[in-house]
Each structure stands twice: as C-alpha cells, then as structure tokens.
C-alpha cells in the first residue's frame, strides 16, 4: 500500500475527489495519510479532518531563505514516509531539494492542456482567462509529474473540455474541474499506486 501525501493551499475540491476515489475503491493500493497546507485557513484542512486524515501546515513566509523552506518541506515529507506526493491546488513553488528527493513521485494537476496555457504565471483563474482571451474551443486538464521546469514534467493523463459561448473564467474553471481535474487526478494517482506508469525520458507510457 503506497503512502499518499496531498499538498494543498485552498478549497481542496481536488483533495475531496481523491478522498472520494479512495473511499469508493477507485484508488487501488494507495492511502492518503497526510494533508499538508501552505495556508492555515485552507478549507482543504477541514476536508482532511472530516475524513480522519492528519494535517500539517508549512508556510513559505515562516522561512527567510527559500532553501530553508525547501529543506524543511523535504524533511517533513520524508518523516511522513511519502511514496507519492500530490499537488492539489498547491500554490507555493517547490524547490530543487524536494523535487530531486522525490523524482517522478510528485504529481501535479494543471487546469489546461499542457503545453498550452502553462508555465510561470499560469495558475488559478489566470489560466482560464488566457484560454478565453485566445479563443480556444477546447481546453482541459493535465496530470503530470513535477520536474524543475514549471509545468514541464512527463504528462500522465490529459482530458479535453469544451469552451462554450458566454463562458467566464469562473464558469470555465468549474467545467474543467468537474469534467477533467476531478476525474484524471484520482486516475493518475491510482495508476501510480499500481505501478502502471513507466517514465521514458520526459514522457510516460501507461502499462495496461
Ligand atoms: C485547481 O484548478 C487546480 O488545477 C489548480 O488550483 C485549483 C485548486 O482547486 N492548480 P482546489 O483547491 O482543488 O479546489
């Protein structure tokens, strides 16, 4: 059974999708054992507590040097014996130490079809604002491994979502979450826990 640690900063709807998937048996061979938040007020912490999952808070602002924060987060994750780390709306950039300590063991969910609308500055509602500005007819979500290149790691699963007339960034964000993020993130986590993801260079092969 793999030990899953989920990193959050906000509402935690992706965390909820993971908790529900674990409960319904969709996530095979994995268990969420801890939720770590960058924000003490994150509602995601309530979701964890309501489901009997232990919580921790680690804030970038409590460290003057980024490298000290990076080290502390790495140590915390090691102390929790993480097999898999999931970034589910985690708004703090990860440092080199944590990324190298958990190579190909950190999964992020990004609310667009990478390589579109990704990289530095593309987070939260901004992603959907940019997609609407460009006028794309399809957007979606991507579950991928985290490397030092922002949103540049091996892609695990993608799902497309239609853009509709009259969409606002908020409406599009909701549709992308409902139709893509909440489905592909638990699926990617389950594939990882079942050892069904083979990383080949900067790509993946899913073993079926
Ligand atoms: C999601 O859109 C996710 O893709 C992005 O931040 C949002 C988090 O939402 N990185 P939630 O906290 O899971 O509700």
Coordinates of C-alpha atoms and ligand atoms in Angstrom, one line a residue:
X1 CA 0.0 0.0 0.0
X2 CA 1.5 3.3 -1.0
X3 CA 1.6 6.3 1.3
X4 CA 0.0 9.4 -0.4
X5 CA 0.6 12.9 0.9
X6 CA -1.5 15.7 -0.6
X7 CA -0.3 19.3 -0.7
X8 CA -3.0 22.0 -0.7
X9 CA -3.5 25.7 -0.4
X10 CA -7.2 26.4 -0.9
X11 CA -10.7 24.9 -1.2
X12 CA -9.5 21.4 -1.7
X13 CA -12.0 20.1 -4.2
X14 CA -9.3 18.0 -5.9
X15 CA -8.4 16.6 -2.4
X16 CA -12.1 15.8 -2.0
X17 CA -12.1 14.0 -5.3
X18 CA -9.1 11.9 -4.1
X19 CA -10.7 11.1 -0.8
X20 CA -13.9 10.0 -2.6
X21 CA -11.9 7.9 -5.0
X22 CA -10.1 6.2 -2.2
X23 CA -13.4 5.5 -0.4
X24 CA -15.1 4.1 -3.5
X25 CA -12.1 1.8 -4.2
X26 CA -11.1 3.7 -7.4
X27 CA -7.6 4.3 -6.0
X28 CA -6.1 0.9 -5.7
X29 CA -3.1 0.2 -3.5
X30 CA -2.8 3.7 -2.1
X31 CA -3.9 5.6 1.1
X32 CA -4.0 9.3 1.8
X33 CA -2.1 9.5 5.1
X34 CA -1.5 13.2 5.5
X35 CA -2.6 16.6 4.0
X36 CA 0.0 19.4 4.1
X37 CA -1.2 23.0 3.6
X38 CA 0.7 26.2 2.8
X39 CA -2.2 28.1 4.3
X40 CA -3.6 27.7 7.8
X41 CA -7.1 28.9 6.7
X42 CA -7.4 26.5 3.7
X43 CA -10.8 24.7 3.7
X44 CA -8.9 21.7 2.4
X45 CA -7.7 21.2 6.0
X46 CA -11.3 20.8 7.2
X47 CA -11.9 18.2 4.5
X48 CA -8.9 16.3 5.7
X49 CA -10.0 16.5 9.4
X50 CA -13.6 15.5 8.5
X51 CA -12.1 12.3 6.9
X52 CA -9.8 11.5 9.8
X53 CA -6.6 12.4 7.8
X54 CA -3.8 14.0 9.7
X55 CA -2.8 17.6 8.8
X56 CA 0.3 19.8 8.8
X57 CA 0.9 23.4 7.9
X58 CA 4.1 24.7 6.4
X59 CA 4.3 28.3 5.2
X60 CA 6.9 29.8 2.9
X61 CA 6.6 33.0 4.9
X62 CA 7.9 31.4 8.1
X63 CA 11.4 31.0 6.5
X64 CA 13.5 33.9 5.4
X65 CA 15.5 31.8 2.9
X66 CA 13.8 29.7 0.2
X67 CA 16.4 27.0 0.6
X68 CA 15.5 26.6 4.3
X69 CA 11.8 26.2 3.4
X70 CA 12.8 23.7 0.7
X71 CA 14.8 21.7 3.2
X72 CA 12.0 21.8 5.9
X73 CA 9.4 20.6 3.4
X74 CA 11.7 17.8 2.2
X75 CA 12.3 16.7 5.8
X76 CA 8.6 16.8 6.6
X77 CA 7.7 14.7 3.6
X78 CA 10.5 12.2 4.4
X79 CA 9.3 12.0 8.0
X80 CA 5.8 11.1 6.8
X81 CA 7.3 8.4 4.6
X82 CA 5.7 9.7 1.4
X83 CA 5.7 7.3 -1.5
X84 CA 3.7 9.7 -3.6
X85 CA 3.1 13.5 -3.2
X86 CA 0.1 15.1 -4.9
X87 CA -0.1 18.8 -5.6
X88 CA -3.8 19.5 -5.5
X89 CA -4.0 23.3 -5.8
X90 CA -0.7 23.9 -4.0
X91 CA 0.2 27.5 -4.7
X92 CA 3.8 27.5 -3.5
X93 CA 6.6 26.7 -5.9
X94 CA 8.6 23.6 -5.0
X95 CA 12.4 23.8 -4.6
X96 CA 15.2 21.7 -6.1
X97 CA 15.7 19.7 -2.9
X98 CA 12.2 18.3 -2.7
X99 CA 11.9 17.7 -6.4
X100 CA 15.1 15.7 -6.5
X101 CA 14.4 13.8 -3.3
X102 CA 11.0 12.7 -4.8
X103 CA 11.9 12.4 -8.5
X104 CA 8.9 11.0 -10.6
X105 CA 7.0 10.7 -7.3
X106 CA 5.3 14.2 -7.3
X107 CA 2.1 14.5 -9.4
X108 CA 0.5 17.9 -10.2
X109 CA -2.9 18.8 -11.7
X110 CA -2.8 21.7 -14.1
X111 CA -6.1 23.2 -15.4
X112 CA -5.2 23.3 -19.1
X113 CA -3.9 21.0 -21.9
X114 CA -0.1 21.4 -21.5
X115 CA 1.9 22.8 -23.3
X116 CA -0.9 25.4 -23.8
X117 CA -1.5 27.9 -21.0
X118 CA 1.1 26.7 -18.6
X119 CA 4.4 27.8 -17.1
X120 CA 5.2 30.7 -14.8
X121 CA 2.2 33.0 -14.1
X122 CA -0.4 30.5 -15.3
X123 CA -2.2 29.5 -12.2
X124 CA -5.8 29.5 -10.9
X125 CA -8.2 31.7 -12.8
X126 CA -5.5 33.2 -14.9
X127 CA -5.2 30.0 -16.9
X128 CA -8.9 30.2 -17.9
X129 CA -8.7 34.0 -18.6
X130 CA -5.8 33.3 -21.1
X131 CA -7.7 30.5 -22.7
X132 CA -10.8 32.7 -23.2
X133 CA -8.6 35.6 -24.5
X134 CA -7.1 33.3 -27.1
X135 CA -10.5 32.0 -28.1
X136 CA -9.6 28.3 -27.9
X137 CA -12.6 26.0 -28.4
X138 CA -11.1 23.2 -26.4
X139 CA -9.2 23.3 -23.1
X140 CA -8.9 20.8 -20.3
X141 CA -6.6 19.5 -17.6
X142 CA -3.3 17.6 -17.4
X143 CA -1.9 15.4 -14.6
X144 CA 1.9 15.3 -14.8
X145 CA 5.0 14.6 -12.9
X146 CA 6.8 17.6 -11.4
X147 CA 10.3 18.5 -12.5
X148 CA 12.3 21.7 -12.1
X149 CA 10.7 23.0 -15.3
X150 CA 7.4 24.6 -14.3
X151 CA 4.5 22.5 -15.8
X152 CA 7.2 20.8 -17.9
X153 CA 7.4 17.3 -16.4
X154 CA 6.2 14.0 -18.0
X155 CA 2.5 14.0 -18.8
X156 CA 0.5 11.2 -17.3
X157 CA -3.2 11.9 -18.4
X158 CA -5.0 14.7 -20.2
X159 CA -8.7 15.3 -20.8
X160 CA -10.2 17.9 -23.1
X161 CA -13.2 20.1 -22.1
X162 CA -15.3 22.2 -24.5
X163 CA -15.3 26.0 -24.3
X164 CA -18.8 27.4 -24.7
X165 CA -20.2 30.8 -25.8
X166 CA -20.6 33.1 -22.9
X167 CA -18.1 31.4 -20.7
X168 CA -16.4 33.5 -18.0
X169 CA -13.2 32.4 -16.4
X170 CA -15.2 31.2 -13.4
X171 CA -17.7 29.1 -15.4
X172 CA -14.9 27.6 -17.5
X173 CA -12.8 26.8 -14.3
X174 CA -15.8 25.0 -12.8
X175 CA -16.4 22.9 -16.0
X176 CA -12.7 22.0 -16.3
X177 CA -12.7 20.9 -12.6
X178 CA -15.9 18.8 -12.9
X179 CA -15.3 17.2 -16.3
X180 CA -11.5 16.8 -16.2
X181 CA -9.5 17.6 -13.0
X182 CA -11.6 15.6 -10.5
X183 CA -11.6 12.6 -12.9
X184 CA -8.0 12.4 -14.1
X185 CA -6.2 13.3 -10.9
X186 CA -7.6 10.2 -9.0
X187 CA -6.9 8.1 -12.1
X188 CA -3.3 9.2 -12.3
X189 CA -2.8 8.5 -8.6
X190 CA -4.3 5.1 -9.0
X191 CA -2.1 4.3 -11.9
X192 CA 1.0 5.4 -9.9
X193 CA 0.0 3.3 -6.9
X194 CA -0.5 0.2 -9.1
X195 CA 3.0 0.8 -10.7
X196 CA 1.4 1.3 -14.1
X197 CA 3.3 4.5 -15.1
X198 CA 6.6 4.0 -16.8
X199 CA 8.6 7.2 -17.3
X200 CA 10.5 7.3 -20.5
X201 CA 12.7 10.4 -20.7
X202 CA 10.3 13.3 -20.4
X203 CA 7.2 11.2 -21.4
X204 CA 5.3 8.3 -19.8
X205 CA 3.9 5.0 -21.0
X206 CA 0.8 3.7 -19.3
X207 CA 1.0 0.0 -18.7
X208 CA -2.4 -1.6 -19.1
Ligands
LIG1 C1 -7.4 23.8 -9.4 O1 -8.0 24.4 -10.6 C2 -6.1 23.2 -9.8 O2 -6.0 22.8 -11.1 C3 -5.2 24.4 -9.6 O3 -5.8 25.1 -8.4 C4 -7.1 24.7 -8.3 C5 -7.3 24.1 -6.9 O4 -8.6 23.9 -6.6 N1 -3.8 24.1 -9.6 P1 -9.0 23.0 -5.3 O5 -8.2 23.6 -4.1 O6 -8.6 21.6 -5.5 O7 -10.4 23.2 -5.1

